[in-house]
Amino acid sequence: MIDVEKATLPELFQYAKKSISDVRKDEIFLIRDLFRGIEWNRIDKGKRIKLGTLMNAFELGEGSDLIKNEGKNHQNQTKYRKLK
């Protein structure tokens, strides 16, 4: 577990990347899905936006063989598909 209210942005991002292992192959997920229960709502909005930017960069770079951008949902949140 992580204390999302006290965690730094790099700590939150590492937690999110680690949580991708809990997602099944070909499953679609949002970044918020990588956090437990209401943790996502406890993260400062600015950090949530920056997490989205970091995840997009991860998907385009070192995580390109792990996740794929699947566009946006009706709330303008990026959807990702786990590739393996």
N, CA, C and O atoms as a GROMACS GRO file, in nm:
protein
  336
    1MET      N    1   0.084  -0.119   0.000
    1MET     CA    2   0.000   0.000   0.000
    1MET      C    3   0.089   0.125   0.000
    1MET      O    4   0.205   0.123   0.040
    2ILE      N    5   0.030   0.231  -0.046
    2ILE     CA    6   0.100   0.358  -0.052
    2ILE      C    7   0.008   0.465   0.006
    2ILE      O    8  -0.114   0.463  -0.016
    3ASP      N    9   0.066   0.558   0.078
    3ASP     CA   10  -0.012   0.672   0.128
    3ASP      C   11  -0.014   0.776   0.017
    3ASP      O   12   0.078   0.856   0.005
    4VAL      N   13  -0.120   0.773  -0.063
    4VAL     CA   14  -0.124   0.856  -0.182
    4VAL      C   15  -0.125   1.006  -0.152
    4VAL      O   16  -0.086   1.086  -0.235
    5GLU      N   17  -0.170   1.042  -0.034
    5GLU     CA   18  -0.175   1.185   0.002
    5GLU      C   19  -0.037   1.241   0.033
    5GLU      O   20  -0.014   1.361   0.019
    6LYS      N   21   0.056   1.154   0.076
    6LYS     CA   22   0.191   1.198   0.112
    6LYS      C   23   0.295   1.161   0.007
    6LYS      O   24   0.408   1.210   0.011
    7ALA      N   25   0.258   1.075  -0.086
    7ALA     CA   26   0.354   1.024  -0.184
    7ALA      C   27   0.393   1.132  -0.285
    7ALA      O   28   0.313   1.219  -0.320
    8THR      N   29   0.517   1.123  -0.330
    8THR     CA   30   0.564   1.213  -0.435
    8THR      C   31   0.514   1.163  -0.570
    8THR      O   32   0.468   1.049  -0.581
    9LEU      N   33   0.522   1.245  -0.670
    9LEU     CA   34   0.480   1.206  -0.804
    9LEU      C   35   0.559   1.084  -0.854
    9LEU      O   36   0.498   0.991  -0.908
   10PRO      N   37   0.693   1.081  -0.838
   10PRO     CA   38   0.766   0.961  -0.883
   10PRO      C   39   0.721   0.834  -0.809
   10PRO      O   40   0.715   0.727  -0.868
   11GLU      N   41   0.689   0.846  -0.680
   11GLU     CA   42   0.642   0.730  -0.603
   11GLU      C   43   0.506   0.683  -0.655
   11GLU      O   44   0.482   0.563  -0.668
   12LEU      N   45   0.418   0.776  -0.683
   12LEU     CA   46   0.287   0.741  -0.737
   12LEU      C   47   0.300   0.674  -0.874
   12LEU      O   48   0.230   0.577  -0.903
   13PHE      N   49   0.390   0.725  -0.957
   13PHE     CA   50   0.409   0.668  -1.089
   13PHE      C   51   0.468   0.526  -1.080
   13PHE      O   52   0.425   0.437  -1.154
   14GLN      N   53   0.563   0.506  -0.992
   14GLN     CA   54   0.620   0.372  -0.974
   14GLN      C   55   0.513   0.274  -0.926
   14GLN      O   56   0.508   0.159  -0.970
   15TYR      N   57   0.427   0.320  -0.835
   15TYR     CA   58   0.317   0.238  -0.785
   15TYR      C   59   0.223   0.200  -0.900
   15TYR      O   60   0.182   0.085  -0.911
   16ALA      N   61   0.190   0.297  -0.984
   16ALA     CA   62   0.101   0.272  -1.098
   16ALA      C   63   0.164   0.171  -1.195
   16ALA      O   64   0.098   0.078  -1.240
   17LYS      N   65   0.292   0.190  -1.226
   17LYS     CA   66   0.360   0.098  -1.318
   17LYS      C   67   0.362  -0.044  -1.260
   17LYS      O   68   0.340  -0.140  -1.333
   18LYS      N   69   0.388  -0.056  -1.130
   18LYS     CA   70   0.390  -0.187  -1.065
   18LYS      C   71   0.251  -0.251  -1.070
   18LYS      O   72   0.239  -0.372  -1.086
   19SER      N   73   0.148  -0.170  -1.056
   19SER     CA   74   0.011  -0.221  -1.055
   19SER      C   75  -0.035  -0.273  -1.191
   19SER      O   76  -0.133  -0.346  -1.198
   20ILE      N   77   0.034  -0.235  -1.297
   20ILE     CA   78  -0.001  -0.287  -1.430
   20ILE      C   79   0.009  -0.438  -1.432
   20ILE      O   80  -0.061  -0.504  -1.509
   21SER      N   81   0.096  -0.495  -1.348
   21SER     CA   82   0.109  -0.641  -1.343
   21SER      C   83  -0.020  -0.709  -1.297
   21SER      O   84  -0.039  -0.828  -1.322
   22ASP      N   85  -0.108  -0.636  -1.229
   22ASP     CA   86  -0.237  -0.692  -1.184
   22ASP      C   87  -0.342  -0.693  -1.295
   22ASP      O   88  -0.447  -0.756  -1.281
   23VAL      N   89  -0.314  -0.624  -1.404
   23VAL     CA   90  -0.408  -0.617  -1.517
   23VAL      C   91  -0.382  -0.737  -1.607
   23VAL      O   92  -0.267  -0.774  -1.632
   24ARG      N   93  -0.489  -0.798  -1.656
   24ARG     CA   94  -0.477  -0.914  -1.744
   24ARG      C   95  -0.446  -0.870  -1.887
   24ARG      O   96  -0.477  -0.759  -1.928
   25LYS      N   97  -0.383  -0.961  -1.960
   25LYS     CA   98  -0.350  -0.936  -2.101
   25LYS      C   99  -0.478  -0.901  -2.178
   25LYS      O  100  -0.582  -0.963  -2.158
   26ASP      N  101  -0.469  -0.801  -2.263
   26ASP     CA  102  -0.578  -0.751  -2.348
   26ASP      C  103  -0.688  -0.679  -2.271
   26ASP      O  104  -0.789  -0.640  -2.330
   27GLU      N  105  -0.671  -0.660  -2.142
   27GLU     CA  106  -0.770  -0.587  -2.063
   27GLU      C  107  -0.749  -0.436  -2.081
   27GLU      O  108  -0.635  -0.389  -2.086
   28ILE      N  109  -0.858  -0.362  -2.092
   28ILE     CA  110  -0.855  -0.216  -2.103
   28ILE      C  111  -0.862  -0.158  -1.962
   28ILE      O  112  -0.941  -0.203  -1.880
   29PHE      N  113  -0.778  -0.057  -1.935
   29PHE     CA  114  -0.777   0.004  -1.802
   29PHE      C  115  -0.749   0.153  -1.812
   29PHE      O  116  -0.695   0.202  -1.911
   30LEU      N  117  -0.787   0.224  -1.708
   30LEU     CA  118  -0.755   0.366  -1.690
   30LEU      C  119  -0.648   0.374  -1.582
   30LEU      O  120  -0.631   0.280  -1.505
   31ILE      N  121  -0.578   0.485  -1.576
   31ILE     CA  122  -0.476   0.502  -1.472
   31ILE      C  123  -0.541   0.489  -1.334
   31ILE      O  124  -0.483   0.430  -1.244
   32ARG      N  125  -0.660   0.544  -1.318
   32ARG     CA  126  -0.728   0.538  -1.188
   32ARG      C  127  -0.752   0.394  -1.144
   32ARG      O  128  -0.760   0.368  -1.024
   33ASP      N  129  -0.763   0.301  -1.238
   33ASP     CA  130  -0.785   0.160  -1.206
   33ASP      C  131  -0.663   0.096  -1.140
   33ASP      O  132  -0.674  -0.010  -1.078
   34LEU      N  133  -0.549   0.160  -1.152
   34LEU     CA  134  -0.426   0.105  -1.095
   34LEU      C  135  -0.412   0.135  -0.947
   34LEU      O  136  -0.317   0.089  -0.882
   35PHE      N  137  -0.504   0.212  -0.893
   35PHE     CA  138  -0.504   0.246  -0.751
   35PHE      C  139  -0.622   0.178  -0.683
   35PHE      O  140  -0.725   0.156  -0.746
   36ARG      N  141  -0.610   0.146  -0.556
   36ARG     CA  142  -0.712   0.074  -0.481
   36ARG      C  143  -0.823   0.168  -0.432
   36ARG      O  144  -0.798   0.280  -0.389
   37GLY      N  145  -0.945   0.119  -0.439
   37GLY     CA  146  -1.060   0.189  -0.382
   37GLY      C  147  -1.067   0.337  -0.417
   37GLY      O  148  -1.067   0.374  -0.534
   38ILE      N  149  -1.072   0.420  -0.314
   38ILE     CA  150  -1.088   0.564  -0.335
   38ILE      C  151  -0.954   0.638  -0.334
   38ILE      O  152  -0.950   0.761  -0.328
   39GLU      N  153  -0.845   0.563  -0.340
   39GLU     CA  154  -0.712   0.628  -0.338
   39GLU      C  155  -0.700   0.734  -0.446
   39GLU      O  156  -0.645   0.842  -0.422
   40TRP      N  157  -0.750   0.704  -0.566
   40TRP     CA  158  -0.737   0.796  -0.679
   40TRP      C  159  -0.794   0.933  -0.643
   40TRP      O  160  -0.734   1.036  -0.675
   41ASN      N  161  -0.909   0.935  -0.577
   41ASN     CA  162  -0.973   1.061  -0.541
   41ASN      C  163  -0.894   1.140  -0.437
   41ASN      O  164  -0.912   1.261  -0.425
   42ARG      N  165  -0.808   1.073  -0.365
   42ARG     CA  166  -0.727   1.139  -0.262
   42ARG      C  167  -0.600   1.201  -0.318
   42ARG      O  168  -0.532   1.279  -0.250
   43ILE      N  169  -0.567   1.167  -0.442
   43ILE     CA  170  -0.448   1.224  -0.506
   43ILE      C  171  -0.484   1.363  -0.556
   43ILE      O  172  -0.589   1.383  -0.617
   44ASP      N  173  -0.398   1.458  -0.529
   44ASP     CA  174  -0.416   1.595  -0.575
   44ASP      C  175  -0.440   1.597  -0.726
   44ASP      O  176  -0.374   1.524  -0.800
   45LYS      N  177  -0.534   1.680  -0.771
   45LYS     CA  178  -0.570   1.684  -0.913
   45LYS      C  179  -0.449   1.714  -1.002
   45LYS      O  180  -0.436   1.656  -1.109
   46GLY      N  181  -0.363   1.803  -0.958
   46GLY     CA  182  -0.243   1.833  -1.037
   46GLY      C  183  -0.155   1.712  -1.055
   46GLY      O  184  -0.100   1.690  -1.164
   47LYS      N  185  -0.140   1.631  -0.951
   47LYS     CA  186  -0.060   1.509  -0.961
   47LYS      C  187  -0.128   1.407  -1.051
   47LYS      O  188  -0.060   1.334  -1.123
   48ARG      N  189  -0.261   1.400  -1.048
   48ARG     CA  190  -0.333   1.306  -1.135
   48ARG      C  191  -0.308   1.342  -1.281
   48ARG      O  192  -0.288   1.254  -1.365
   49ILE      N  193  -0.311   1.469  -1.312
   49ILE     CA  194  -0.286   1.514  -1.450
   49ILE      C  195  -0.143   1.479  -1.491
   49ILE      O  196  -0.120   1.431  -1.602
   50LYS      N  197  -0.048   1.504  -1.402
   50LYS     CA  198   0.092   1.473  -1.432
   50LYS      C  199   0.114   1.322  -1.445
   50LYS      O  200   0.196   1.279  -1.526
   51LEU      N  201   0.040   1.242  -1.367
   51LEU     CA  202   0.050   1.097  -1.381
   51LEU      C  203   0.006   1.054  -1.521
   51LEU      O  204   0.065   0.964  -1.581
   52GLY      N  205  -0.098   1.120  -1.573
   52GLY     CA  206  -0.143   1.091  -1.709
   52GLY      C  207  -0.035   1.123  -1.810
   52GLY      O  208  -0.015   1.047  -1.905
   53THR      N  209   0.034   1.234  -1.792
   53THR     CA  210   0.142   1.272  -1.882
   53THR      C  211   0.256   1.170  -1.875
   53THR      O  212   0.311   1.130  -1.978
   54LEU      N  213   0.290   1.127  -1.754
   54LEU     CA  214   0.397   1.028  -1.736
   54LEU      C  215   0.360   0.894  -1.797
   54LEU      O  216   0.443   0.828  -1.860
   55MET      N  217   0.233   0.854  -1.780
   55MET     CA  218   0.190   0.725  -1.835
   55MET      C  219   0.191   0.729  -1.987
   55MET      O  220   0.226   0.631  -2.052
   56ASN      N  221   0.154   0.842  -2.045
   56ASN     CA  222   0.158   0.856  -2.190
   56ASN      C  223   0.302   0.845  -2.240
   56ASN      O  224   0.328   0.777  -2.340
   57ALA      N  225   0.394   0.910  -2.173
   57ALA     CA  226   0.536   0.901  -2.211
   57ALA      C  227   0.587   0.758  -2.194
   57ALA      O  228   0.664   0.710  -2.277
   58PHE      N  229   0.544   0.689  -2.089
   58PHE     CA  230   0.582   0.550  -2.065
   58PHE      C  231   0.531   0.462  -2.180
   58PHE      O  232   0.604   0.376  -2.230
   59GLU      N  233   0.406   0.484  -2.220
   59GLU     CA  234   0.346   0.405  -2.327
   59GLU      C  235   0.420   0.427  -2.459
   59GLU      O  236   0.434   0.333  -2.538
   60LEU      N  237   0.467   0.546  -2.483
   60LEU     CA  238   0.540   0.575  -2.606
   60LEU      C  239   0.686   0.531  -2.601
   60LEU      O  240   0.748   0.512  -2.705
   61GLY      N  241   0.740   0.514  -2.481
   61GLY     CA  242   0.880   0.479  -2.464
   61GLY      C  243   0.901   0.338  -2.414
   61GLY      O  244   0.871   0.240  -2.484
   62GLU      N  245   0.954   0.327  -2.293
   62GLU     CA  246   0.994   0.196  -2.240
   62GLU      C  247   0.878   0.099  -2.220
   62GLU      O  248   0.900  -0.022  -2.215
   63GLY      N  249   0.756   0.149  -2.209
   63GLY     CA  250   0.641   0.060  -2.189
   63GLY      C  251   0.567   0.026  -2.317
   63GLY      O  252   0.458  -0.030  -2.312
   64SER      N  253   0.625   0.061  -2.432
   64SER     CA  254   0.555   0.041  -2.559
   64SER      C  255   0.524  -0.105  -2.590
   64SER      O  256   0.432  -0.134  -2.666
   65ASP      N  257   0.600  -0.197  -2.532
   65ASP     CA  258   0.572  -0.338  -2.554
   65ASP      C  259   0.477  -0.394  -2.446
   65ASP      O  260   0.438  -0.510  -2.453
   66LEU      N  261   0.441  -0.311  -2.347
   66LEU     CA  262   0.357  -0.355  -2.236
   66LEU      C  263   0.214  -0.301  -2.244
   66LEU      O  264   0.119  -0.373  -2.216
   67ILE      N  265   0.200  -0.174  -2.283
   67ILE     CA  266   0.068  -0.112  -2.290
   67ILE      C  267   0.051  -0.035  -2.420
   67ILE      O  268   0.149   0.007  -2.482
   68LYS      N  269  -0.075  -0.018  -2.460
   68LYS     CA  270  -0.105   0.055  -2.584
   68LYS      C  271  -0.219   0.152  -2.557
   68LYS      O  272  -0.317   0.115  -2.492
   69ASN      N  273  -0.208   0.274  -2.605
   69ASN     CA  274  -0.312   0.375  -2.592
   69ASN      C  275  -0.430   0.333  -2.678
   69ASN      O  276  -0.415   0.301  -2.796
   70GLU      N  277  -0.550   0.332  -2.617
   70GLU     CA  278  -0.672   0.293  -2.686
   70GLU      C  279  -0.770   0.409  -2.701
   70GLU      O  280  -0.890   0.387  -2.717
   71GLY      N  281  -0.719   0.531  -2.695
   71GLY     CA  282  -0.804   0.648  -2.711
   71GLY      C  283  -0.859   0.698  -2.578
   71GLY      O  284  -0.806   0.665  -2.472
   72LYS      N  285  -0.964   0.776  -2.586
   72LYS     CA  286  -1.021   0.839  -2.466
   72LYS      C  287  -1.162   0.787  -2.440
   72LYS      O  288  -1.231   0.741  -2.532
   73ASN      N  289  -1.204   0.793  -2.314
   73ASN     CA  290  -1.342   0.760  -2.281
   73ASN      C  291  -1.425   0.888  -2.282
   73ASN      O  292  -1.374   0.994  -2.316
   74HIS      N  293  -1.552   0.878  -2.246
   74HIS     CA  294  -1.640   0.995  -2.251
   74HIS      C  295  -1.603   1.103  -2.149
   74HIS      O  296  -1.651   1.216  -2.158
   75GLN      N  297  -1.518   1.068  -2.051
   75GLN     CA  298  -1.471   1.166  -1.953
   75GLN      C  299  -1.332   1.219  -1.990
   75GLN      O  300  -1.265   1.281  -1.907
   76ASN      N  301  -1.290   1.194  -2.112
   76ASN     CA  302  -1.161   1.239  -2.165
   76ASN      C  303  -1.041   1.177  -2.092
   76ASN      O  304  -0.934   1.237  -2.086
   77GLN      N  305  -1.062   1.057  -2.037
   77GLN     CA  306  -0.953   0.984  -1.972
   77GLN      C  307  -0.895   0.885  -2.071
   77GLN      O  308  -0.970   0.818  -2.142
   78THR      N  309  -0.764   0.876  -2.076
   78THR     CA  310  -0.698   0.784  -2.169
   78THR      C  311  -0.718   0.641  -2.125
   78THR      O  312  -0.701   0.606  -2.008
   79LYS      N  313  -0.756   0.557  -2.221
   79LYS     CA  314  -0.770   0.414  -2.197
   79LYS      C  315  -0.644   0.346  -2.250
   79LYS      O  316  -0.589   0.386  -2.352
   80TYR      N  317  -0.599   0.243  -2.179
   80TYR     CA  318  -0.483   0.165  -2.219
   80TYR      C  319  -0.521   0.020  -2.226
   80TYR      O  320  -0.609  -0.026  -2.153
   81ARG      N  321  -0.454  -0.054  -2.315
   81ARG     CA  322  -0.470  -0.199  -2.325
   81ARG      C  323  -0.338  -0.263  -2.285
   81ARG      O  324  -0.232  -0.221  -2.331
   82LYS      N  325  -0.344  -0.364  -2.199
   82LYS     CA  326  -0.223  -0.437  -2.163
   82LYS      C  327  -0.192  -0.536  -2.274
   82LYS      O  328  -0.280  -0.613  -2.313
   83LEU      N  329  -0.071  -0.535  -2.324
   83LEU     CA  330  -0.032  -0.617  -2.437
   83LEU      C  331   0.020  -0.756  -2.398
   83LEU      O  332   0.003  -0.851  -2.474
   84LYS      N  333   0.084  -0.766  -2.283
   84LYS     CA  334   0.136  -0.899  -2.244
   84LYS      C  335   0.132  -0.917  -2.095
   84LYS      O  336   0.172  -1.022  -2.044
   0.00000   0.00000   0.00000
